[in-house]
Amino acid sequence: MEQKRPAARVQQGFLHGAFILMFGVLLVKAIGALFKIPLSSIITEDGMGYFSTAYSFFNVLFSLSTVGFPVAVARLTAAEDVLGHFRDVRQIKAAALPVFSVIGVLCALLMASFAPLYTHLVQSPGALFSMLALAPCAALCSISSVYRGYFEGLRNMLPTARSQVAESLGKLIFGLSGAIFVMHTGTRELQASGTVFGCTVKSEADGCQLVCALGAAAAILGVTLGAVLGLLTLVFQSRRDGVTKAMLQRAPKPKSKRIWAGKLLRTALPISLGAVAMSFSGLIDASFLQTRVAYAVQTDPVALVSMYAGAIPKGNLDAPETVPNYLFGCYNMALTLFLLVPSVTQSFGVSALPSVTRAFQTGDSQKLKRTVEAVLRITFLTALPMGISVLAQPTALLIYGARPGTVIVGRVLTTLGAASVFAALCGPLNSILQAMGHVELPVVLTLIGLFVKAVLDYTLAAVPRVNVLGGAVGTLVCYALTSVLACIAIRRIAGVKIDFFSTFKKPFLASVCCGVAALLTHKAWCAVLPESRFSALPAVFFGALIYVVFLLIARGICEEDIKALPNGEKFT
């Protein structure tokens, strides 16, 4: 009888793995765009306000499970894998599953318990339904993080990418269909009988707000169901991790689960605190942008309304208490585009973590220098052309169409586009610091940035002619300060001279050429033809072309970088 051959072990180098994760993230973001962009039309800006309020609280717990936990598992797995301790590699996963599952369940219960108080404090009671629908996702993501960290530590990024795509597809299918059903059914019942799913409402305006709140909750329920699909995908793939019986037999006796559980918690805690701290950026926005904008509406409503003449619907103007939630919904529509950049570059930090860990542990300073410089160079190359400040308003029009809130989205995006470049650097920089063993340092640097952001948000959002734009300014300063401090820390800790100037110089010059070319192209296009939803496309295309041509002429892309990509040797 022929014996079944063991699964071949899959491993990727830094850029190969980063390419896989980046491709997966881009696919996820494309699916996410198919979800978020129609969703904003289905549940309106008011519904997006409720949706974003729930996510702002959840992101604190989500960051805990999707950043802290997998990094801890990946770091310990990578360290044992390089030593050939394959029994310990398996033992780490076995110890992590019950520990992080319990933490995930506690986070889910925490979110459900605090939902009524939180929605009351931020003056957004309609977000309660969305928070309750999203709470179970905390437990699901916590369990998924163990499997993702395990495979990433083994330098196999495929399972993470596949699970993320499955999760996004579930969110798209279940979330959009649920939102459409609730909005259509609820609106029809409100018009016919003056009730919403059997509930009596005081007025038609209150009924519309309730329908939007329930529509947002239905969309978020799709997110939870998508997390179930993502977890099932990981569990199925975990049966074939490439660790063979022969490898296990040669490996020494593993440490106990109790020892590994303690190490996981000690490693994960500071990393998780850093991730949670950074996610407080959204919580700060949700808290201050709504309460302080409400203060601005009360003190000088004329100044605020005149700033957005024609951009705030009459229904919201007739009920001034709904204006802060509406503006917050517009702000988060811009934030969705802003988050695209760091979500892509985060893959570089995740993929580099095993390589940096190995180089740091073995004392290979040259390999450490090359890896760190490669991470920074590729991150900057990717982030700079995606900074969309130059074409903020045309981009908002392209994505969301000609609707009242598009003007507000464009104004916010002008500042957030610049912030996206610094935000893109923060994830990889933090991963490098963590791989070097300084897991507590990103927490400190993040807290410094967040303190400055909280002060700016609180102060600026109360100014009627600044309002939600204050959140964008706070975000820019926060990420810029954090990334600069992280670069300084890496240079001092690494013990090697990292040439930041030469790493950033050529991508920066290329991005300037890209921005100028895109702006001039858009102006020329609009001078010939009337501006439309798709006027940004030729400008984006030509700007990207100029960026690539400049990099090739100036040799901004190294031959080593190309060779490190999948089948990259064919292009050299």
mmCIF file with all atom_site columns, N, CA and C in Angstrom, residues 274-336:
data_model
loop_
_atom_site.group_PDB
_atom_site.id
_atom_site.type_symbol
_atom_site.label_atom_id
_atom_site.label_alt_id
_atom_site.label_comp_id
_atom_site.label_asym_id
_atom_site.label_entity_id
_atom_site.label_seq_id
_atom_site.pdbx_PDB_ins_code
_atom_site.Cartn_x
_atom_site.Cartn_y
_atom_site.Cartn_z
_atom_site.occupancy
_atom_site.B_iso_or_equiv
_atom_site.pdbx_formal_charge
_atom_site.auth_seq_id
_atom_site.auth_comp_id
_atom_site.auth_asym_id
_atom_site.auth_atom_id
_atom_site.pdbx_PDB_model_num
ATOM 1   N N  . GLY A 1 274 ? 0.522   48.062 22.979 1.00 0.00 ? 274 GLY A N  1
ATOM 2   C CA . GLY A 1 274 ? 0.854   48.982 21.900 1.00 0.00 ? 274 GLY A CA 1
ATOM 3   C C  . GLY A 1 274 ? -0.231  49.016 20.840 1.00 0.00 ? 274 GLY A C  1
ATOM 4   N N  . ALA A 1 275 ? -0.739  47.832 20.477 1.00 0.00 ? 275 ALA A N  1
ATOM 5   C CA . ALA A 1 275 ? -1.799  47.748 19.466 1.00 0.00 ? 275 ALA A CA 1
ATOM 6   C C  . ALA A 1 275 ? -3.077  48.411 19.974 1.00 0.00 ? 275 ALA A C  1
ATOM 7   N N  . VAL A 1 276 ? -3.405  48.149 21.239 1.00 0.00 ? 276 VAL A N  1
ATOM 8   C CA . VAL A 1 276 ? -4.596  48.753 21.834 1.00 0.00 ? 276 VAL A CA 1
ATOM 9   C C  . VAL A 1 276 ? -4.438  50.267 21.909 1.00 0.00 ? 276 VAL A C  1
ATOM 10  N N  . ALA A 1 277 ? -3.226  50.701 22.282 1.00 0.00 ? 277 ALA A N  1
ATOM 11  C CA . ALA A 1 277 ? -2.979  52.142 22.375 1.00 0.00 ? 277 ALA A CA 1
ATOM 12  C C  . ALA A 1 277 ? -3.208  52.820 21.032 1.00 0.00 ? 277 ALA A C  1
ATOM 13  N N  . MET A 1 278 ? -2.677  52.223 19.943 1.00 0.00 ? 278 MET A N  1
ATOM 14  C CA . MET A 1 278 ? -2.851  52.827 18.626 1.00 0.00 ? 278 MET A CA 1
ATOM 15  C C  . MET A 1 278 ? -4.317  52.819 18.193 1.00 0.00 ? 278 MET A C  1
ATOM 16  N N  . SER A 1 279 ? -5.049  51.779 18.572 1.00 0.00 ? 279 SER A N  1
ATOM 17  C CA . SER A 1 279 ? -6.460  51.720 18.191 1.00 0.00 ? 279 SER A CA 1
ATOM 18  C C  . SER A 1 279 ? -7.292  52.746 18.959 1.00 0.00 ? 279 SER A C  1
ATOM 19  N N  . PHE A 1 280 ? -6.724  53.302 20.034 1.00 0.00 ? 280 PHE A N  1
ATOM 20  C CA . PHE A 1 280 ? -7.428  54.346 20.765 1.00 0.00 ? 280 PHE A CA 1
ATOM 21  C C  . PHE A 1 280 ? -7.578  55.609 19.930 1.00 0.00 ? 280 PHE A C  1
ATOM 22  N N  . SER A 1 281 ? -6.834  55.672 18.821 1.00 0.00 ? 281 SER A N  1
ATOM 23  C CA . SER A 1 281 ? -6.990  56.806 17.913 1.00 0.00 ? 281 SER A CA 1
ATOM 24  C C  . SER A 1 281 ? -8.439  56.917 17.444 1.00 0.00 ? 281 SER A C  1
ATOM 25  N N  . GLY A 1 282 ? -9.018  55.776 17.049 1.00 0.00 ? 282 GLY A N  1
ATOM 26  C CA . GLY A 1 282 ? -10.416 55.764 16.622 1.00 0.00 ? 282 GLY A CA 1
ATOM 27  C C  . GLY A 1 282 ? -11.366 56.057 17.761 1.00 0.00 ? 282 GLY A C  1
ATOM 28  N N  . LEU A 1 283 ? -11.032 55.553 18.952 1.00 0.00 ? 283 LEU A N  1
ATOM 29  C CA . LEU A 1 283 ? -11.885 55.783 20.118 1.00 0.00 ? 283 LEU A CA 1
ATOM 30  C C  . LEU A 1 283 ? -11.866 57.254 20.516 1.00 0.00 ? 283 LEU A C  1
ATOM 31  N N  . ILE A 1 284 ? -10.687 57.859 20.402 1.00 0.00 ? 284 ILE A N  1
ATOM 32  C CA . ILE A 1 284 ? -10.574 59.297 20.684 1.00 0.00 ? 284 ILE A CA 1
ATOM 33  C C  . ILE A 1 284 ? -11.432 60.087 19.709 1.00 0.00 ? 284 ILE A C  1
ATOM 34  N N  . ASP A 1 285 ? -11.363 59.705 18.421 1.00 0.00 ? 285 ASP A N  1
ATOM 35  C CA . ASP A 1 285 ? -12.195 60.380 17.415 1.00 0.00 ? 285 ASP A CA 1
ATOM 36  C C  . ASP A 1 285 ? -13.676 60.219 17.721 1.00 0.00 ? 285 ASP A C  1
ATOM 37  N N  . ALA A 1 286 ? -14.088 58.980 18.024 1.00 0.00 ? 286 ALA A N  1
ATOM 38  C CA . ALA A 1 286 ? -15.504 58.709 18.283 1.00 0.00 ? 286 ALA A CA 1
ATOM 39  C C  . ALA A 1 286 ? -16.002 59.497 19.493 1.00 0.00 ? 286 ALA A C  1
ATOM 40  N N  . SER A 1 287 ? -15.147 59.653 20.490 1.00 0.00 ? 287 SER A N  1
ATOM 41  C CA . SER A 1 287 ? -15.556 60.350 21.712 1.00 0.00 ? 287 SER A CA 1
ATOM 42  C C  . SER A 1 287 ? -15.559 61.862 21.531 1.00 0.00 ? 287 SER A C  1
ATOM 43  N N  . PHE A 1 288 ? -14.428 62.412 21.088 1.00 0.00 ? 288 PHE A N  1
ATOM 44  C CA . PHE A 1 288 ? -14.284 63.862 21.048 1.00 0.00 ? 288 PHE A CA 1
ATOM 45  C C  . PHE A 1 288 ? -14.940 64.503 19.828 1.00 0.00 ? 288 PHE A C  1
ATOM 46  N N  . LEU A 1 289 ? -14.842 63.833 18.662 1.00 0.00 ? 289 LEU A N  1
ATOM 47  C CA . LEU A 1 289 ? -15.369 64.471 17.463 1.00 0.00 ? 289 LEU A CA 1
ATOM 48  C C  . LEU A 1 289 ? -16.884 64.647 17.534 1.00 0.00 ? 289 LEU A C  1
ATOM 49  N N  . GLN A 1 290 ? -17.560 63.740 18.225 1.00 0.00 ? 290 GLN A N  1
ATOM 50  C CA . GLN A 1 290 ? -19.017 63.882 18.322 1.00 0.00 ? 290 GLN A CA 1
ATOM 51  C C  . GLN A 1 290 ? -19.421 64.830 19.455 1.00 0.00 ? 290 GLN A C  1
ATOM 52  N N  . THR A 1 291 ? -18.816 64.653 20.621 1.00 0.00 ? 291 THR A N  1
ATOM 53  C CA . THR A 1 291 ? -19.202 65.503 21.760 1.00 0.00 ? 291 THR A CA 1
ATOM 54  C C  . THR A 1 291 ? -18.734 66.946 21.573 1.00 0.00 ? 291 THR A C  1
ATOM 55  N N  . ARG A 1 292 ? -17.510 67.131 21.053 1.00 0.00 ? 292 ARG A N  1
ATOM 56  C CA . ARG A 1 292 ? -16.991 68.491 20.873 1.00 0.00 ? 292 ARG A CA 1
ATOM 57  C C  . ARG A 1 292 ? -17.639 69.188 19.665 1.00 0.00 ? 292 ARG A C  1
ATOM 58  N N  . VAL A 1 293 ? -17.962 68.430 18.623 1.00 0.00 ? 293 VAL A N  1
ATOM 59  C CA . VAL A 1 293 ? -18.690 69.026 17.496 1.00 0.00 ? 293 VAL A CA 1
ATOM 60  C C  . VAL A 1 293 ? -20.097 69.409 17.954 1.00 0.00 ? 293 VAL A C  1
ATOM 61  N N  . ALA A 1 294 ? -20.692 68.607 18.833 1.00 0.00 ? 294 ALA A N  1
ATOM 62  C CA . ALA A 1 294 ? -22.005 68.957 19.397 1.00 0.00 ? 294 ALA A CA 1
ATOM 63  C C  . ALA A 1 294 ? -21.913 70.287 20.147 1.00 0.00 ? 294 ALA A C  1
ATOM 64  N N  . TYR A 1 295 ? -20.799 70.493 20.837 1.00 0.00 ? 295 TYR A N  1
ATOM 65  C CA . TYR A 1 295 ? -20.564 71.770 21.540 1.00 0.00 ? 295 TYR A CA 1
ATOM 66  C C  . TYR A 1 295 ? -20.454 72.914 20.540 1.00 0.00 ? 295 TYR A C  1
ATOM 67  N N  . ALA A 1 296 ? -19.750 72.649 19.406 1.00 0.00 ? 296 ALA A N  1
ATOM 68  C CA . ALA A 1 296 ? -19.600 73.678 18.377 1.00 0.00 ? 296 ALA A CA 1
ATOM 69  C C  . ALA A 1 296 ? -20.949 74.029 17.753 1.00 0.00 ? 296 ALA A C  1
ATOM 70  N N  . VAL A 1 297 ? -21.802 73.019 17.562 1.00 0.00 ? 297 VAL A N  1
ATOM 71  C CA . VAL A 1 297 ? -23.141 73.250 17.001 1.00 0.00 ? 297 VAL A CA 1
ATOM 72  C C  . VAL A 1 297 ? -23.961 74.134 17.935 1.00 0.00 ? 297 VAL A C  1
ATOM 73  N N  . GLN A 1 298 ? -23.810 73.926 19.227 1.00 0.00 ? 298 GLN A N  1
ATOM 74  C CA . GLN A 1 298 ? -24.564 74.708 20.209 1.00 0.00 ? 298 GLN A CA 1
ATOM 75  C C  . GLN A 1 298 ? -24.064 76.149 20.308 1.00 0.00 ? 298 GLN A C  1
ATOM 76  N N  . THR A 1 299 ? -22.745 76.340 20.211 1.00 0.00 ? 299 THR A N  1
ATOM 77  C CA . THR A 1 299 ? -22.172 77.675 20.414 1.00 0.00 ? 299 THR A CA 1
ATOM 78  C C  . THR A 1 299 ? -22.277 78.564 19.169 1.00 0.00 ? 299 THR A C  1
ATOM 79  N N  . ASP A 1 300 ? -22.030 78.011 17.985 1.00 0.00 ? 300 ASP A N  1
ATOM 80  C CA . ASP A 1 300 ? -22.066 78.821 16.765 1.00 0.00 ? 300 ASP A CA 1
ATOM 81  C C  . ASP A 1 300 ? -22.515 77.959 15.583 1.00 0.00 ? 300 ASP A C  1
ATOM 82  N N  . PRO A 1 301 ? -23.788 77.597 15.530 1.00 0.00 ? 301 PRO A N  1
ATOM 83  C CA . PRO A 1 301 ? -24.268 76.720 14.462 1.00 0.00 ? 301 PRO A CA 1
ATOM 84  C C  . PRO A 1 301 ? -24.170 77.356 13.076 1.00 0.00 ? 301 PRO A C  1
ATOM 85  N N  . VAL A 1 302 ? -24.303 78.676 12.993 1.00 0.00 ? 302 VAL A N  1
ATOM 86  C CA . VAL A 1 302 ? -24.278 79.355 11.695 1.00 0.00 ? 302 VAL A CA 1
ATOM 87  C C  . VAL A 1 302 ? -22.912 79.180 11.032 1.00 0.00 ? 302 VAL A C  1
ATOM 88  N N  . ALA A 1 303 ? -21.837 79.341 11.804 1.00 0.00 ? 303 ALA A N  1
ATOM 89  C CA . ALA A 1 303 ? -20.483 79.229 11.252 1.00 0.00 ? 303 ALA A CA 1
ATOM 90  C C  . ALA A 1 303 ? -20.233 77.823 10.725 1.00 0.00 ? 303 ALA A C  1
ATOM 91  N N  . LEU A 1 304 ? -20.669 76.814 11.470 1.00 0.00 ? 304 LEU A N  1
ATOM 92  C CA . LEU A 1 304 ? -20.433 75.431 11.057 1.00 0.00 ? 304 LEU A CA 1
ATOM 93  C C  . LEU A 1 304 ? -21.259 75.085 9.823  1.00 0.00 ? 304 LEU A C  1
ATOM 94  N N  . VAL A 1 305 ? -22.526 75.462 9.825  1.00 0.00 ? 305 VAL A N  1
ATOM 95  C CA . VAL A 1 305 ? -23.409 75.115 8.705  1.00 0.00 ? 305 VAL A CA 1
ATOM 96  C C  . VAL A 1 305 ? -22.983 75.843 7.431  1.00 0.00 ? 305 VAL A C  1
ATOM 97  N N  . SER A 1 306 ? -22.578 77.104 7.577  1.00 0.00 ? 306 SER A N  1
ATOM 98  C CA . SER A 1 306 ? -22.162 77.869 6.395  1.00 0.00 ? 306 SER A CA 1
ATOM 99  C C  . SER A 1 306 ? -20.879 77.295 5.786  1.00 0.00 ? 306 SER A C  1
ATOM 100 N N  . MET A 1 307 ? -20.047 76.678 6.601  1.00 0.00 ? 307 MET A N  1
ATOM 101 C CA . MET A 1 307 ? -18.823 76.053 6.108  1.00 0.00 ? 307 MET A CA 1
ATOM 102 C C  . MET A 1 307 ? -19.135 74.899 5.170  1.00 0.00 ? 307 MET A C  1
ATOM 103 N N  . TYR A 1 308 ? -20.243 74.204 5.427  1.00 0.00 ? 308 TYR A N  1
ATOM 104 C CA . TYR A 1 308 ? -20.653 73.051 4.617  1.00 0.00 ? 308 TYR A CA 1
ATOM 105 C C  . TYR A 1 308 ? -21.990 73.331 3.920  1.00 0.00 ? 308 TYR A C  1
ATOM 106 N N  . ALA A 1 309 ? -22.119 74.498 3.364  1.00 0.00 ? 309 ALA A N  1
ATOM 107 C CA . ALA A 1 309 ? -23.377 74.884 2.712  1.00 0.00 ? 309 ALA A CA 1
ATOM 108 C C  . ALA A 1 309 ? -23.750 73.886 1.619  1.00 0.00 ? 309 ALA A C  1
ATOM 109 N N  . GLY A 1 310 ? -24.930 73.286 1.777  1.00 0.00 ? 310 GLY A N  1
ATOM 110 C CA . GLY A 1 310 ? -25.420 72.318 0.804  1.00 0.00 ? 310 GLY A CA 1
ATOM 111 C C  . GLY A 1 310 ? -24.908 70.905 1.020  1.00 0.00 ? 310 GLY A C  1
ATOM 112 N N  . ALA A 1 311 ? -23.986 70.725 1.967  1.00 0.00 ? 311 ALA A N  1
ATOM 113 C CA . ALA A 1 311 ? -23.400 69.403 2.197  1.00 0.00 ? 311 ALA A CA 1
ATOM 114 C C  . ALA A 1 311 ? -24.069 68.658 3.348  1.00 0.00 ? 311 ALA A C  1
ATOM 115 N N  . ILE A 1 312 ? -24.911 69.344 4.116  1.00 0.00 ? 312 ILE A N  1
ATOM 116 C CA . ILE A 1 312 ? -25.632 68.711 5.219  1.00 0.00 ? 312 ILE A CA 1
ATOM 117 C C  . ILE A 1 312 ? -27.115 68.675 4.857  1.00 0.00 ? 312 ILE A C  1
ATOM 118 N N  . PRO A 1 313 ? -27.739 67.501 4.790  1.00 0.00 ? 313 PRO A N  1
ATOM 119 C CA . PRO A 1 313 ? -29.154 67.384 4.390  1.00 0.00 ? 313 PRO A CA 1
ATOM 120 C C  . PRO A 1 313 ? -30.090 68.171 5.307  1.00 0.00 ? 313 PRO A C  1
ATOM 121 N N  . LYS A 1 314 ? -31.206 68.572 4.743  1.00 0.00 ? 314 LYS A N  1
ATOM 122 C CA . LYS A 1 314 ? -32.180 69.368 5.498  1.00 0.00 ? 314 LYS A CA 1
ATOM 123 C C  . LYS A 1 314 ? -32.707 68.616 6.719  1.00 0.00 ? 314 LYS A C  1
ATOM 124 N N  . GLY A 1 315 ? -32.842 67.271 6.591  1.00 0.00 ? 315 GLY A N  1
ATOM 125 C CA . GLY A 1 315 ? -33.336 66.492 7.724  1.00 0.00 ? 315 GLY A CA 1
ATOM 126 C C  . GLY A 1 315 ? -32.439 66.601 8.937  1.00 0.00 ? 315 GLY A C  1
ATOM 127 N N  . ASN A 1 316 ? -31.133 66.669 8.702  1.00 0.00 ? 316 ASN A N  1
ATOM 128 C CA . ASN A 1 316 ? -30.201 66.830 9.812  1.00 0.00 ? 316 ASN A CA 1
ATOM 129 C C  . ASN A 1 316 ? -30.200 68.262 10.339 1.00 0.00 ? 316 ASN A C  1
ATOM 130 N N  . LEU A 1 317 ? -30.360 69.224 9.453  1.00 0.00 ? 317 LEU A N  1
ATOM 131 C CA . LEU A 1 317 ? -30.410 70.622 9.897  1.00 0.00 ? 317 LEU A CA 1
ATOM 132 C C  . LEU A 1 317 ? -31.647 70.885 10.748 1.00 0.00 ? 317 LEU A C  1
ATOM 133 N N  . ASP A 1 318 ? -32.745 70.193 10.432 1.00 0.00 ? 318 ASP A N  1
ATOM 134 C CA . ASP A 1 318 ? -33.965 70.344 11.220 1.00 0.00 ? 318 ASP A CA 1
ATOM 135 C C  . ASP A 1 318 ? -33.845 69.688 12.591 1.00 0.00 ? 318 ASP A C  1
ATOM 136 N N  . ALA A 1 319 ? -32.922 68.740 12.706 1.00 0.00 ? 319 ALA A N  1
ATOM 137 C CA . ALA A 1 319 ? -32.664 68.079 13.997 1.00 0.00 ? 319 ALA A CA 1
ATOM 138 C C  . ALA A 1 319 ? -31.174 68.242 14.306 1.00 0.00 ? 319 ALA A C  1
ATOM 139 N N  . PRO A 1 320 ? -30.751 69.397 14.828 1.00 0.00 ? 320 PRO A N  1
ATOM 140 C CA . PRO A 1 320 ? -29.328 69.705 15.008 1.00 0.00 ? 320 PRO A CA 1
ATOM 141 C C  . PRO A 1 320 ? -28.559 68.671 15.828 1.00 0.00 ? 320 PRO A C  1
ATOM 142 N N  . GLU A 1 321 ? -29.261 67.947 16.698 1.00 0.00 ? 321 GLU A N  1
ATOM 143 C CA . GLU A 1 321 ? -28.561 66.944 17.514 1.00 0.00 ? 321 GLU A CA 1
ATOM 144 C C  . GLU A 1 321 ? -28.018 65.794 16.685 1.00 0.00 ? 321 GLU A C  1
ATOM 145 N N  . THR A 1 322 ? -28.493 65.635 15.435 1.00 0.00 ? 322 THR A N  1
ATOM 146 C CA . THR A 1 322 ? -28.001 64.560 14.571 1.00 0.00 ? 322 THR A CA 1
ATOM 147 C C  . THR A 1 322 ? -26.815 64.995 13.705 1.00 0.00 ? 322 THR A C  1
ATOM 148 N N  . VAL A 1 323 ? -26.499 66.290 13.690 1.00 0.00 ? 323 VAL A N  1
ATOM 149 C CA . VAL A 1 323 ? -25.407 66.799 12.856 1.00 0.00 ? 323 VAL A CA 1
ATOM 150 C C  . VAL A 1 323 ? -24.054 66.210 13.241 1.00 0.00 ? 323 VAL A C  1
ATOM 151 N N  . PRO A 1 324 ? -23.688 66.110 14.546 1.00 0.00 ? 324 PRO A N  1
ATOM 152 C CA . PRO A 1 324 ? -22.389 65.513 14.896 1.00 0.00 ? 324 PRO A CA 1
ATOM 153 C C  . PRO A 1 324 ? -22.239 64.077 14.391 1.00 0.00 ? 324 PRO A C  1
ATOM 154 N N  . ASN A 1 325 ? -23.295 63.274 14.489 1.00 0.00 ? 325 ASN A N  1
ATOM 155 C CA . ASN A 1 325 ? -23.225 61.901 13.985 1.00 0.00 ? 325 ASN A CA 1
ATOM 156 C C  . ASN A 1 325 ? -23.074 61.875 12.465 1.00 0.00 ? 325 ASN A C  1
ATOM 157 N N  . TYR A 1 326 ? -23.762 62.800 11.777 1.00 0.00 ? 326 TYR A N  1
ATOM 158 C CA . TYR A 1 326 ? -23.655 62.889 10.322 1.00 0.00 ? 326 TYR A CA 1
ATOM 159 C C  . TYR A 1 326 ? -22.221 63.250 9.904  1.00 0.00 ? 326 TYR A C  1
ATOM 160 N N  . LEU A 1 327 ? -21.651 64.265 10.547 1.00 0.00 ? 327 LEU A N  1
ATOM 161 C CA . LEU A 1 327 ? -20.284 64.676 10.223 1.00 0.00 ? 327 LEU A CA 1
ATOM 162 C C  . LEU A 1 327 ? -19.283 63.578 10.569 1.00 0.00 ? 327 LEU A C  1
ATOM 163 N N  . PHE A 1 328 ? -19.556 62.867 11.651 1.00 0.00 ? 328 PHE A N  1
ATOM 164 C CA . PHE A 1 328 ? -18.676 61.756 12.027 1.00 0.00 ? 328 PHE A CA 1
ATOM 165 C C  . PHE A 1 328 ? -18.753 60.639 10.988 1.00 0.00 ? 328 PHE A C  1
ATOM 166 N N  . GLY A 1 329 ? -19.928 60.427 10.430 1.00 0.00 ? 329 GLY A N  1
ATOM 167 C CA . GLY A 1 329 ? -20.064 59.443 9.355  1.00 0.00 ? 329 GLY A CA 1
ATOM 168 C C  . GLY A 1 329 ? -19.248 59.841 8.143  1.00 0.00 ? 329 GLY A C  1
ATOM 169 N N  . CYS A 1 330 ? -19.273 61.132 7.776  1.00 0.00 ? 330 CYS A N  1
ATOM 170 C CA . CYS A 1 330 ? -18.464 61.626 6.649  1.00 0.00 ? 330 CYS A CA 1
ATOM 171 C C  . CYS A 1 330 ? -16.978 61.471 6.948  1.00 0.00 ? 330 CYS A C  1
ATOM 172 N N  . TYR A 1 331 ? -16.603 61.800 8.168  1.00 0.00 ? 331 TYR A N  1
ATOM 173 C CA . TYR A 1 331 ? -15.192 61.676 8.582  1.00 0.00 ? 331 TYR A CA 1
ATOM 174 C C  . TYR A 1 331 ? -14.713 60.233 8.420  1.00 0.00 ? 331 TYR A C  1
ATOM 175 N N  . ASN A 1 332 ? -15.542 59.285 8.789  1.00 0.00 ? 332 ASN A N  1
ATOM 176 C CA . ASN A 1 332 ? -15.141 57.884 8.708  1.00 0.00 ? 332 ASN A CA 1
ATOM 177 C C  . ASN A 1 332 ? -15.186 57.346 7.283  1.00 0.00 ? 332 ASN A C  1
ATOM 178 N N  . MET A 1 333 ? -15.963 57.971 6.422  1.00 0.00 ? 333 MET A N  1
ATOM 179 C CA . MET A 1 333 ? -15.892 57.607 5.011  1.00 0.00 ? 333 MET A CA 1
ATOM 180 C C  . MET A 1 333 ? -14.517 57.975 4.448  1.00 0.00 ? 333 MET A C  1
ATOM 181 N N  . ALA A 1 334 ? -13.975 59.109 4.880  1.00 0.00 ? 334 ALA A N  1
ATOM 182 C CA . ALA A 1 334 ? -12.610 59.493 4.497  1.00 0.00 ? 334 ALA A CA 1
ATOM 183 C C  . ALA A 1 334 ? -11.595 58.586 5.172  1.00 0.00 ? 334 ALA A C  1
ATOM 184 N N  . LEU A 1 335 ? -11.885 58.211 6.414  1.00 0.00 ? 335 LEU A N  1
ATOM 185 C CA . LEU A 1 335 ? -10.964 57.357 7.171  1.00 0.00 ? 335 LEU A CA 1
ATOM 186 C C  . LEU A 1 335 ? -10.834 55.975 6.521  1.00 0.00 ? 335 LEU A C  1
ATOM 187 N N  . THR A 1 336 ? -11.897 55.508 5.882  1.00 0.00 ? 336 THR A N  1
ATOM 188 C CA . THR A 1 336 ? -11.846 54.225 5.177  1.00 0.00 ? 336 THR A CA 1
ATOM 189 C C  . THR A 1 336 ? -10.778 54.246 4.091  1.00 0.00 ? 336 THR A C  1
#
